[in-house]
CSV table of C-alpha atoms in Angstrom, one decimal:
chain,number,residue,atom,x,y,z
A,151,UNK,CA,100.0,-6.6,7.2
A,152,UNK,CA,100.5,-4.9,10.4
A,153,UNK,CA,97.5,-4.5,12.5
A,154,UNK,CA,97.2,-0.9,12.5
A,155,UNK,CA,96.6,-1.2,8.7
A,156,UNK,CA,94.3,-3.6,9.2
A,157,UNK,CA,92.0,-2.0,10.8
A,158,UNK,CA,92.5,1.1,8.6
A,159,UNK,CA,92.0,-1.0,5.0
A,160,UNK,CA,88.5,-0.9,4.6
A,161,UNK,CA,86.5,-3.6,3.3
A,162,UNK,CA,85.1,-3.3,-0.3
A,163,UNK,CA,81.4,-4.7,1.5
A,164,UNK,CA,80.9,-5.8,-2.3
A,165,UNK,CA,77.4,-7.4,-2.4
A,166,UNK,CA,76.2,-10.9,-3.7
A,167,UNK,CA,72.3,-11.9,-3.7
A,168,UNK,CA,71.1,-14.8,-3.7
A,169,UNK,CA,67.2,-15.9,-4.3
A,170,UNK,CA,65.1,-18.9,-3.7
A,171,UNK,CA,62.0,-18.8,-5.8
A,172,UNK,CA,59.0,-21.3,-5.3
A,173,UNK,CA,57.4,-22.2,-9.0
A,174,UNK,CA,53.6,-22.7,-9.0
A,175,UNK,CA,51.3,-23.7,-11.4
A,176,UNK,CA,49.7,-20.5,-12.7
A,177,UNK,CA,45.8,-22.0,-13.1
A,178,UNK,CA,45.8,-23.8,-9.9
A,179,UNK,CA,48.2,-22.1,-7.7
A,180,UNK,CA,49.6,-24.6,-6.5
A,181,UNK,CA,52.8,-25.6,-5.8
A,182,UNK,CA,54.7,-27.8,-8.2
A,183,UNK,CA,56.1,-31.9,-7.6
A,184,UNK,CA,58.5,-32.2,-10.6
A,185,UNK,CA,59.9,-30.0,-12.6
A,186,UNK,CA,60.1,-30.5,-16.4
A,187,UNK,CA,63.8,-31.2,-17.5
A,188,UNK,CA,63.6,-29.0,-20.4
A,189,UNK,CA,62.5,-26.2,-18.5
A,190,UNK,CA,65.4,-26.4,-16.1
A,191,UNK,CA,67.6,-26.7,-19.5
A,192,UNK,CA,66.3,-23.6,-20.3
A,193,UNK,CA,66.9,-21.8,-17.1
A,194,UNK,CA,70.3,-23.0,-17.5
A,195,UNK,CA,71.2,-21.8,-20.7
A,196,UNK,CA,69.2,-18.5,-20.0
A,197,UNK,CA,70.8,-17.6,-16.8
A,198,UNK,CA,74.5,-19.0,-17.4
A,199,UNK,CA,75.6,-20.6,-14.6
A,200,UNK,CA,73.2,-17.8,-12.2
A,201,UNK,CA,70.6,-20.1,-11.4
A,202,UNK,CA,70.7,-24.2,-9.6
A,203,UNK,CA,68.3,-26.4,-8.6
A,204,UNK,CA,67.5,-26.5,-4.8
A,205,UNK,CA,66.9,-29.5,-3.1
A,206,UNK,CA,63.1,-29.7,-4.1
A,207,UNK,CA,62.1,-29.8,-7.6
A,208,UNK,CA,59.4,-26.8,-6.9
A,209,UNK,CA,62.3,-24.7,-5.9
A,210,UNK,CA,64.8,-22.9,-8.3
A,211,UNK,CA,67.7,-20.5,-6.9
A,212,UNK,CA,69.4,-17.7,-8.7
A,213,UNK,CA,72.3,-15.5,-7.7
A,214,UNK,CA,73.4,-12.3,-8.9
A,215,UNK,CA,76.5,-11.4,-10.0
A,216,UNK,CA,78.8,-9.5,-7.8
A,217,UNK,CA,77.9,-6.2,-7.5
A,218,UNK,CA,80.0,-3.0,-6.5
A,219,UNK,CA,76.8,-1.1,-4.8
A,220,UNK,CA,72.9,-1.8,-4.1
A,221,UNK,CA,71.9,-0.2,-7.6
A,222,UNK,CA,73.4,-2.9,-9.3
A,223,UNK,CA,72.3,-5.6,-7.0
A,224,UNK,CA,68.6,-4.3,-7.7
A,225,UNK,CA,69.1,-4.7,-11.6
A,226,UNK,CA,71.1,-7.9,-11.5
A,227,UNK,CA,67.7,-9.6,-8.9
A,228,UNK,CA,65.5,-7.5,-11.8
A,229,UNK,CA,67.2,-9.6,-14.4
A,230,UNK,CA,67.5,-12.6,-12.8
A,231,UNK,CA,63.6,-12.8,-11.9
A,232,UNK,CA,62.0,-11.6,-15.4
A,233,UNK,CA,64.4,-14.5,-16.8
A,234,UNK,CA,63.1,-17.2,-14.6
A,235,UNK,CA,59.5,-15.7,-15.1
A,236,UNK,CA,60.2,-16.0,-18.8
A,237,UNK,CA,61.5,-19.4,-18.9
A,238,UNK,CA,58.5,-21.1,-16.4
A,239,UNK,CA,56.1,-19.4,-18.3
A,240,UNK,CA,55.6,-21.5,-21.4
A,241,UNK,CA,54.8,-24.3,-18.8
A,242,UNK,CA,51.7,-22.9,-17.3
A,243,UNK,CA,54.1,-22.2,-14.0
A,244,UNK,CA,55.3,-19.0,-12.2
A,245,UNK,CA,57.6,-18.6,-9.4
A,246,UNK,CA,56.8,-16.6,-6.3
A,247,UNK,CA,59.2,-14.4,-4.2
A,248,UNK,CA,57.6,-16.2,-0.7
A,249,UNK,CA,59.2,-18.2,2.0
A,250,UNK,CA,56.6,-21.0,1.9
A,251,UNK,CA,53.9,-22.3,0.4
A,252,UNK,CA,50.0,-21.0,1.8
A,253,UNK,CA,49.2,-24.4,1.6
A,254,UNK,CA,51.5,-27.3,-0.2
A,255,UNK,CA,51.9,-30.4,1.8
A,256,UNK,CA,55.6,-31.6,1.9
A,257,UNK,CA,54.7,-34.9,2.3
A,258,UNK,CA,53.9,-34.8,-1.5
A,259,UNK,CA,56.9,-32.7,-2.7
A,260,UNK,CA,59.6,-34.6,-4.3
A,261,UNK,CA,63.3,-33.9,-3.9
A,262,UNK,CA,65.5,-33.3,-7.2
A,263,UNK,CA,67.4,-36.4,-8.1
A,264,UNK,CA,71.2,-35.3,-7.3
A,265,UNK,CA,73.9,-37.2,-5.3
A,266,UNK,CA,74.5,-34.6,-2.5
A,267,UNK,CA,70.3,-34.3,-2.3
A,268,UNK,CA,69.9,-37.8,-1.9
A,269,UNK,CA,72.3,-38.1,0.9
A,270,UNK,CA,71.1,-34.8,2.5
A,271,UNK,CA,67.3,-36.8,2.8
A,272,UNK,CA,68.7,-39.6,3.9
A,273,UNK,CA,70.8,-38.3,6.6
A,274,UNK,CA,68.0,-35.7,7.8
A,275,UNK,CA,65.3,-38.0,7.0
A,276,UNK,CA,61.6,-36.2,7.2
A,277,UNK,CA,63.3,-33.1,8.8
A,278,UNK,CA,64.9,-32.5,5.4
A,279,UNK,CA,61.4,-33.7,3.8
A,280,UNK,CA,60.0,-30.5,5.5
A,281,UNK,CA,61.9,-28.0,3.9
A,282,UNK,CA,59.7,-26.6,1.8
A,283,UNK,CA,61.1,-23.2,2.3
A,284,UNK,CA,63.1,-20.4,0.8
A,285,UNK,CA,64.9,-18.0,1.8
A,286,UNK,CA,67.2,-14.8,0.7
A,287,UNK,CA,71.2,-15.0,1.5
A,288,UNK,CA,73.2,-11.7,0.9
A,289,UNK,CA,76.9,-11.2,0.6
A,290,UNK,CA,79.2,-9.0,2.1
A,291,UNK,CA,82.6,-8.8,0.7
A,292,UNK,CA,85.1,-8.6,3.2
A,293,UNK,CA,89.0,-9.9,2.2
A,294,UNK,CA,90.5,-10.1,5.8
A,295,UNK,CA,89.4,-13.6,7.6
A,296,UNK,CA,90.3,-11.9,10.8
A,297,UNK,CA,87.8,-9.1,10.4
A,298,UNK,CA,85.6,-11.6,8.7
A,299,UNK,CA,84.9,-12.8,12.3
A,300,UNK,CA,85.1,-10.0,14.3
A,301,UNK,CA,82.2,-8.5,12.1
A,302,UNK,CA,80.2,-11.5,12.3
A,303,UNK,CA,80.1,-11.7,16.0
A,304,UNK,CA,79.0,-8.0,16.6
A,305,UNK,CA,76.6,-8.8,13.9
A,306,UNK,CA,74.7,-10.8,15.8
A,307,UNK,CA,72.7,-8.3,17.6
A,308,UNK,CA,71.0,-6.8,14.3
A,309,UNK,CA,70.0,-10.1,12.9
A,310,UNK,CA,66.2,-10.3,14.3
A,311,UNK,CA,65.9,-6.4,13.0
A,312,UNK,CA,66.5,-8.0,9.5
A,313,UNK,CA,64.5,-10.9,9.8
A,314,UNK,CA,61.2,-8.6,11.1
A,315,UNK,CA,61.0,-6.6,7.5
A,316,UNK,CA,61.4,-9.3,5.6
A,317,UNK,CA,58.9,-11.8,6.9
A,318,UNK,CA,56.9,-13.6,4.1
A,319,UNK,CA,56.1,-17.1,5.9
A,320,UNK,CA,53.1,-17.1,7.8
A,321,UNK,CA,50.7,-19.8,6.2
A,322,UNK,CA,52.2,-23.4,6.4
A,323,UNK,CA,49.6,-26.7,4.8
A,324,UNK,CA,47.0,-24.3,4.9
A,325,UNK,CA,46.4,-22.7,7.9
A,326,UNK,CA,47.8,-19.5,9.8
A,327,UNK,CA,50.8,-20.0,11.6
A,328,UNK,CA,50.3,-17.7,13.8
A,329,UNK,CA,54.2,-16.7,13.5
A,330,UNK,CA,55.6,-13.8,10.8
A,331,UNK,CA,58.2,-16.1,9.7
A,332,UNK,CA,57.1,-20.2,9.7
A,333,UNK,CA,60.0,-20.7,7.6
A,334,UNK,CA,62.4,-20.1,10.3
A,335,UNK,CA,60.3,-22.8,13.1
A,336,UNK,CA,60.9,-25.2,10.3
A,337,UNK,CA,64.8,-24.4,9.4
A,338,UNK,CA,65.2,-24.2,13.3
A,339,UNK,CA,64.9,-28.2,12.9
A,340,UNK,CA,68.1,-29.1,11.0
A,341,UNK,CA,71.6,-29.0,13.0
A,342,UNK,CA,74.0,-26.2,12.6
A,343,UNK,CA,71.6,-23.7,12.3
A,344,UNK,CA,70.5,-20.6,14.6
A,345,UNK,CA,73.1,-17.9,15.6
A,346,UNK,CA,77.3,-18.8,15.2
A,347,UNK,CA,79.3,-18.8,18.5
A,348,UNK,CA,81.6,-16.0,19.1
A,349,UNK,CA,85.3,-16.7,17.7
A,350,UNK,CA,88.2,-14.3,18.6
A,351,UNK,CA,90.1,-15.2,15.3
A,352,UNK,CA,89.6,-17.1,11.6
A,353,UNK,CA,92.0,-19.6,12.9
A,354,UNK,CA,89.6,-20.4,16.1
A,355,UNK,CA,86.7,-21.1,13.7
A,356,UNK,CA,88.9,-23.0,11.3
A,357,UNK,CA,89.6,-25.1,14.4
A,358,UNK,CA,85.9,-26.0,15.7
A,359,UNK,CA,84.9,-26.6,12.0
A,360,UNK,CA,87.5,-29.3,11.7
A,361,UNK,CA,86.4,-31.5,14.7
A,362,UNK,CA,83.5,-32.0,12.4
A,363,UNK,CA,85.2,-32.2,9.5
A,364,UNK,CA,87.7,-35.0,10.9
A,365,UNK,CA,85.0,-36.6,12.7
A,366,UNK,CA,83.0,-37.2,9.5
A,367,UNK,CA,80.1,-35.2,10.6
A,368,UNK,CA,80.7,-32.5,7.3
A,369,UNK,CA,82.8,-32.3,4.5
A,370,UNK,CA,83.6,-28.9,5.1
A,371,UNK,CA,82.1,-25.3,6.1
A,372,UNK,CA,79.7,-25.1,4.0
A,373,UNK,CA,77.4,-27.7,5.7
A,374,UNK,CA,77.1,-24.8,8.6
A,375,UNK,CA,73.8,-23.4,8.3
A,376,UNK,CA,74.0,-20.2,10.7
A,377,UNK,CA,72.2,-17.1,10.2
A,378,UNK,CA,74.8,-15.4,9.4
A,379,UNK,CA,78.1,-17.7,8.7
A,380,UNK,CA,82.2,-16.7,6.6
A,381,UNK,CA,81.1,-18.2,3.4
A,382,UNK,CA,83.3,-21.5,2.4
A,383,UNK,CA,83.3,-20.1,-1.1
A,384,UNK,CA,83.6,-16.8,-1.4
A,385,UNK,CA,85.6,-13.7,1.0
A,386,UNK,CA,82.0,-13.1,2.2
A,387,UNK,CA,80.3,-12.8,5.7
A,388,UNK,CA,77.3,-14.1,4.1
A,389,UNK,CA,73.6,-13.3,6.3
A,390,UNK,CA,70.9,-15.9,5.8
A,391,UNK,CA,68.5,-15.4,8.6
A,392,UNK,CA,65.8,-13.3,6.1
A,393,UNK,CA,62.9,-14.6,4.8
A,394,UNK,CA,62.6,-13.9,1.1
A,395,UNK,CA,61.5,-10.2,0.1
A,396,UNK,CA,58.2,-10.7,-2.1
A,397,UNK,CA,58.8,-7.2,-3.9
A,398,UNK,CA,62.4,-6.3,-5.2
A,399,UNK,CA,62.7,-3.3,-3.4
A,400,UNK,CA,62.3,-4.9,0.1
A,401,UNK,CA,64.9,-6.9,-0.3
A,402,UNK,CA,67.8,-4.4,-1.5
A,403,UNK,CA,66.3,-2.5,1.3
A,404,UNK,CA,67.2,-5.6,3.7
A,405,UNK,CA,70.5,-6.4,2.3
A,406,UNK,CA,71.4,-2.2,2.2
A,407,UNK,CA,70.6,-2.7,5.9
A,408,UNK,CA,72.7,-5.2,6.3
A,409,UNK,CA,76.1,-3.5,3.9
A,410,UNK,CA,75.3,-0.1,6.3
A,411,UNK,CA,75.7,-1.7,9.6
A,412,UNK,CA,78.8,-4.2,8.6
A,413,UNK,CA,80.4,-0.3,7.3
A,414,UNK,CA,79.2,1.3,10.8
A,415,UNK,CA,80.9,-1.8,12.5
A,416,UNK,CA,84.1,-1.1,10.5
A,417,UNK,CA,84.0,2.6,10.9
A,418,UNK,CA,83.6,1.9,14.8
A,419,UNK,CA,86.7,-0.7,14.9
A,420,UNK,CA,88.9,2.4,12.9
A,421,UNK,CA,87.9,4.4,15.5
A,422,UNK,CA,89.2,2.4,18.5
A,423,UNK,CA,85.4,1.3,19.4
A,424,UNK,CA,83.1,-1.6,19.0
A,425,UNK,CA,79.6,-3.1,19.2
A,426,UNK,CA,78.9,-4.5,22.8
A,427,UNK,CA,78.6,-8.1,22.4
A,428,UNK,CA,75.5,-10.3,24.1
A,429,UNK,CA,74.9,-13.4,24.9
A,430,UNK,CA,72.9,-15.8,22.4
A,431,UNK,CA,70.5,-16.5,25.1
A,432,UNK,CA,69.1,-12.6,25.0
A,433,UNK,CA,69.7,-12.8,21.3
A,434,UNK,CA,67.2,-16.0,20.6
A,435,UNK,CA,64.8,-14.3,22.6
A,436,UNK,CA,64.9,-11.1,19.8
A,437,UNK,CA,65.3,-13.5,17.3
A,438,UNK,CA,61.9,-15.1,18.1
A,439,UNK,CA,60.0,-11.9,18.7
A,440,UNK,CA,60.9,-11.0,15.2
A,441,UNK,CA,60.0,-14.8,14.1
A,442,UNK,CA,56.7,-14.3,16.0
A,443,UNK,CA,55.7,-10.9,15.7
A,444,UNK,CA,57.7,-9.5,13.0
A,445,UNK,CA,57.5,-5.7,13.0
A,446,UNK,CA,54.3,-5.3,15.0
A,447,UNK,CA,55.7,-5.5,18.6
A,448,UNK,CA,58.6,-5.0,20.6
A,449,UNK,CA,62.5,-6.2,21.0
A,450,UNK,CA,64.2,-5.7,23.9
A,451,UNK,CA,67.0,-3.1,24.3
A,452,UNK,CA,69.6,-4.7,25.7
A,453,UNK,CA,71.1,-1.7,27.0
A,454,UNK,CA,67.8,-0.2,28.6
A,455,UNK,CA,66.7,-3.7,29.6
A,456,UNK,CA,63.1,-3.0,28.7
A,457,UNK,CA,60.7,-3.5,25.7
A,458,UNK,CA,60.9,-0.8,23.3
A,459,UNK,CA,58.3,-0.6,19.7
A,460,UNK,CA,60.0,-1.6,16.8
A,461,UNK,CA,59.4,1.5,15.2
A,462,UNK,CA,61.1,3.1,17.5
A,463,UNK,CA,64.6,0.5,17.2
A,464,UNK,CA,64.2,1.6,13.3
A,465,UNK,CA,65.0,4.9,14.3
A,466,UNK,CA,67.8,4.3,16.5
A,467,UNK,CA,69.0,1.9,13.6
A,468,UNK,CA,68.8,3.9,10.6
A,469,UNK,CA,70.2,7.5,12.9
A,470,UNK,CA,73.4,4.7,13.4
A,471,UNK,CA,73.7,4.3,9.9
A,472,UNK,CA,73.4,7.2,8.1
A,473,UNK,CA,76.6,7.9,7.9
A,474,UNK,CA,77.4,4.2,6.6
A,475,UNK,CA,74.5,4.8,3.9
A,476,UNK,CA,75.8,8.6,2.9
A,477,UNK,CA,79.1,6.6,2.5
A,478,UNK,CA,77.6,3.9,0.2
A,479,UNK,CA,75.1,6.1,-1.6
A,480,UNK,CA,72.1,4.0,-0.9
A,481,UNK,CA,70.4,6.5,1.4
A,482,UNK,CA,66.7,5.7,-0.6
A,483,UNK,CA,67.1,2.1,0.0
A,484,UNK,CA,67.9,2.1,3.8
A,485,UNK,CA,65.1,4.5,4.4
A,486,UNK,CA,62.5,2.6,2.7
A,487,UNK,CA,62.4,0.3,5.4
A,488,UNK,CA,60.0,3.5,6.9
A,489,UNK,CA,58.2,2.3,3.9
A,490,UNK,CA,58.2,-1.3,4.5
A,491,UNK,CA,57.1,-0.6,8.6
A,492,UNK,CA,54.2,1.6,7.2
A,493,UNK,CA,52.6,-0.7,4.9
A,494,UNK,CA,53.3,-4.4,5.6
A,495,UNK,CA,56.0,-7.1,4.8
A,496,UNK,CA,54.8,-9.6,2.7
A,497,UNK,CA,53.3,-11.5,5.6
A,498,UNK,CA,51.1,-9.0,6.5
A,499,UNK,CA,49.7,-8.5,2.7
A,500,UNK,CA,49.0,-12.1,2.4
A,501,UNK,CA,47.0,-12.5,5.8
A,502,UNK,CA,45.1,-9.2,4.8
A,503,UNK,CA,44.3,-10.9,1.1
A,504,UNK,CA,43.2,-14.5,2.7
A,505,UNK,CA,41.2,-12.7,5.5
A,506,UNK,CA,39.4,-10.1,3.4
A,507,UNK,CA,38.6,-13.2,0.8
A,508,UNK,CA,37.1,-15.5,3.5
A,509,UNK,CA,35.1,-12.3,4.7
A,510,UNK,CA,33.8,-12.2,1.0
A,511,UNK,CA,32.9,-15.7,1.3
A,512,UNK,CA,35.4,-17.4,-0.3
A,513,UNK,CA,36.3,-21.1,0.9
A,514,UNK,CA,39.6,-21.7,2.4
A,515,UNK,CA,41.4,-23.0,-1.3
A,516,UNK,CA,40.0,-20.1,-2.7
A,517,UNK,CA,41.1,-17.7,-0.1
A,518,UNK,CA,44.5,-19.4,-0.4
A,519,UNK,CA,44.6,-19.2,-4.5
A,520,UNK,CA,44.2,-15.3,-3.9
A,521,UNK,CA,46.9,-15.4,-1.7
A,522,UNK,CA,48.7,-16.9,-4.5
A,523,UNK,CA,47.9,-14.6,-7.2
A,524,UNK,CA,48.5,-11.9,-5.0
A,525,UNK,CA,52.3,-13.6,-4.4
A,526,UNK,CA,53.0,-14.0,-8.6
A,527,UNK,CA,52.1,-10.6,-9.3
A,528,UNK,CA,53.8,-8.6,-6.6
A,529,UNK,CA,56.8,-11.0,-7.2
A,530,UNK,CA,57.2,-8.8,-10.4
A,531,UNK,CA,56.6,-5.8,-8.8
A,532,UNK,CA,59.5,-3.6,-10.2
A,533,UNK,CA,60.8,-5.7,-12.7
């Protein structure tokens, strides 16, 4: 294909969601150790190949079908949660849309019996052990591996907007982190992980992936754990840095986000114009103001080099992508993150639940089990 062409053929940005739900005993609210083996049987048949076990047995992922526009991706996560909800059920369990655990110890959690599990703990040892976490991947389809890249690096820069609506990890054993997103202070542990380097071509990153490959180190790409990484399986750019959206419409609002601004990039390129490119060293520092405060502070503007609200970056974001969102009729779904920055992520509704319970006088467990409760039921919010 020539390059002019190239650029011209735009991408069909088809989407892919995939889910990591926690299952808890209903009664108790806490977090599972084993799951029952005809319970995952079930799943299994229910689901058809849309759900797997995740590395701990109190963890169960699904992933939707592929989908031509948000609308469908919204249905297909619909689906895919009333099944799993319907198949725990007869156990006494239900799963919860939430990145960790208020309060589950991951010294007690046990990992599910599988080849590449067992050498994944044995190789990471108790940084694997602490990975009692979940998270929310989304797919972008995008055919060209040359564009694949180009993409992902200009990327980069919108990754800690995406991560501060969707924060849902601020307890972990119990207490207040004190962070929006716990989940990502323990990912941060294992190796591979954080933001990609910049690649000018496919063929570069095919090239740095097999010195580890050769060396041993990984059996292929998909042992990369980036934020955002060109998926091993699929013709995706795939993003993983967001926390897991406790309501359904927060996370199609997310992964919109996400479809809008890898158009925007693409209309950009057409046009003879780009993203400007920064350094990872500003990026991690946005990357932890979003881990830290989610929505409730500031980034930086790169380009101002100041400080400026979140709120305000929203604006400047969504004015970007209007076009992008006109394009891909999901208009309603970018602008609910207005909706998501006026009443909370699902961090802020489960520090407002625990707090207002202690202030009734409920003990810490108790504080925690509404927590919990408040986590199943808006889990099948929408649904």
């Amino acid at each position: 294909m020539l390059p002019a062409e190239e650029i011209l053929k735009e991408p069909s940005l088809s989407m892919g969601i995939e889910e990591e739900y926690l299952i808890v005993d209903r009664e108790t609210g806490h977090l599972i150790r084993e799951a029952p083996k005809s319970m995952l049987a079930a799943a299994e048949k229910a689901l058809e190949g849309q759900v797997t076990q995740e590395f701990f047995q109190s963890q169960i992922e699904v992933g939707t079908r592929v989908c031509a526009n948000v609308k469908e991706a919204y249905a297909e996560l619909a689906r895919l949660r009333k099944a799993v909800s319907k198949v725990v059920e007869p156990y006494g369990l239900a799963i919860i849309a939430a990145s960790s655990h208020p309060n589950a110890s991951y010294i007690t959690q046990r990992h599910t019996p599988r080849e590449r599990y067992e050498i994944l703990a044995q190789n990471m040892q108790v940084v694997a052990q602490r990975m009692v976490i979940s998270g929310m991947h989304v797919h972008a389809g995008i055919e060209d591996d040359n564009l694949r890249i180009d993409l992902m690096n200009q990327t980069t820069y919108v990754l800690p907007h995406l991560l501060a609506l969707s924060t849902s990890s601020p307890f972990w054993e119990g207490y207040d982190s004190g962070l929006m997103s716990y989940r990502i202070a323990v990912w941060n542990e294992l190796p591979r992980t954080g933001l990609p380097e910049h690649f000018e071509s496919y063929a570069e990153f095919e090239r740095h992936v097999d010195v580890l490959v050769y060396a041993g180190v990984i059996e292929d790409s998909s042992k990369i754990w980036w934020d955002i990484r060109p998926s091993k399986r699929f013709p995706t750019l795939e993003m993983r840095v967001a926390d897991i959206c406790t309501r359904i419409e927060d996370a199609v609002c997310v992964a919109a986000l996400y479809r809008c601004w890898l158009h925007m990039l693409w209309r950009l390129r057409r046009e003879n114009q780009r993203w400007r490119s920064y350094a990872n060293m500003l990026l991690y520092e946005n990357r932890w103001r979003a881990q830290r405060y989610g929505t409730d502070s500031s980034l930086i503007d790169f380009g101002k080099g100041q400080m400026v609200p979140y709120k305000d970056l929203l604006e400047e974001l969504l004015a970007s992508l209007m076009p992008d969102a006109e394009h891909l009729d999901c208009v309603d779904e970018v602008c609910h993150a207005r909706t998501i920055l006026a009443r909370g992520t699902s961090a802020h509704w489960q520090r407002k639940v625990f707090y207002d319970a202690e202030r009734g006088g409920a003990s810490n467990s108790e504080a925690i089990k509404a927590v919990v409760d408040m986590l199943i039921s808006e889990t099948m919010h929408g649904v």
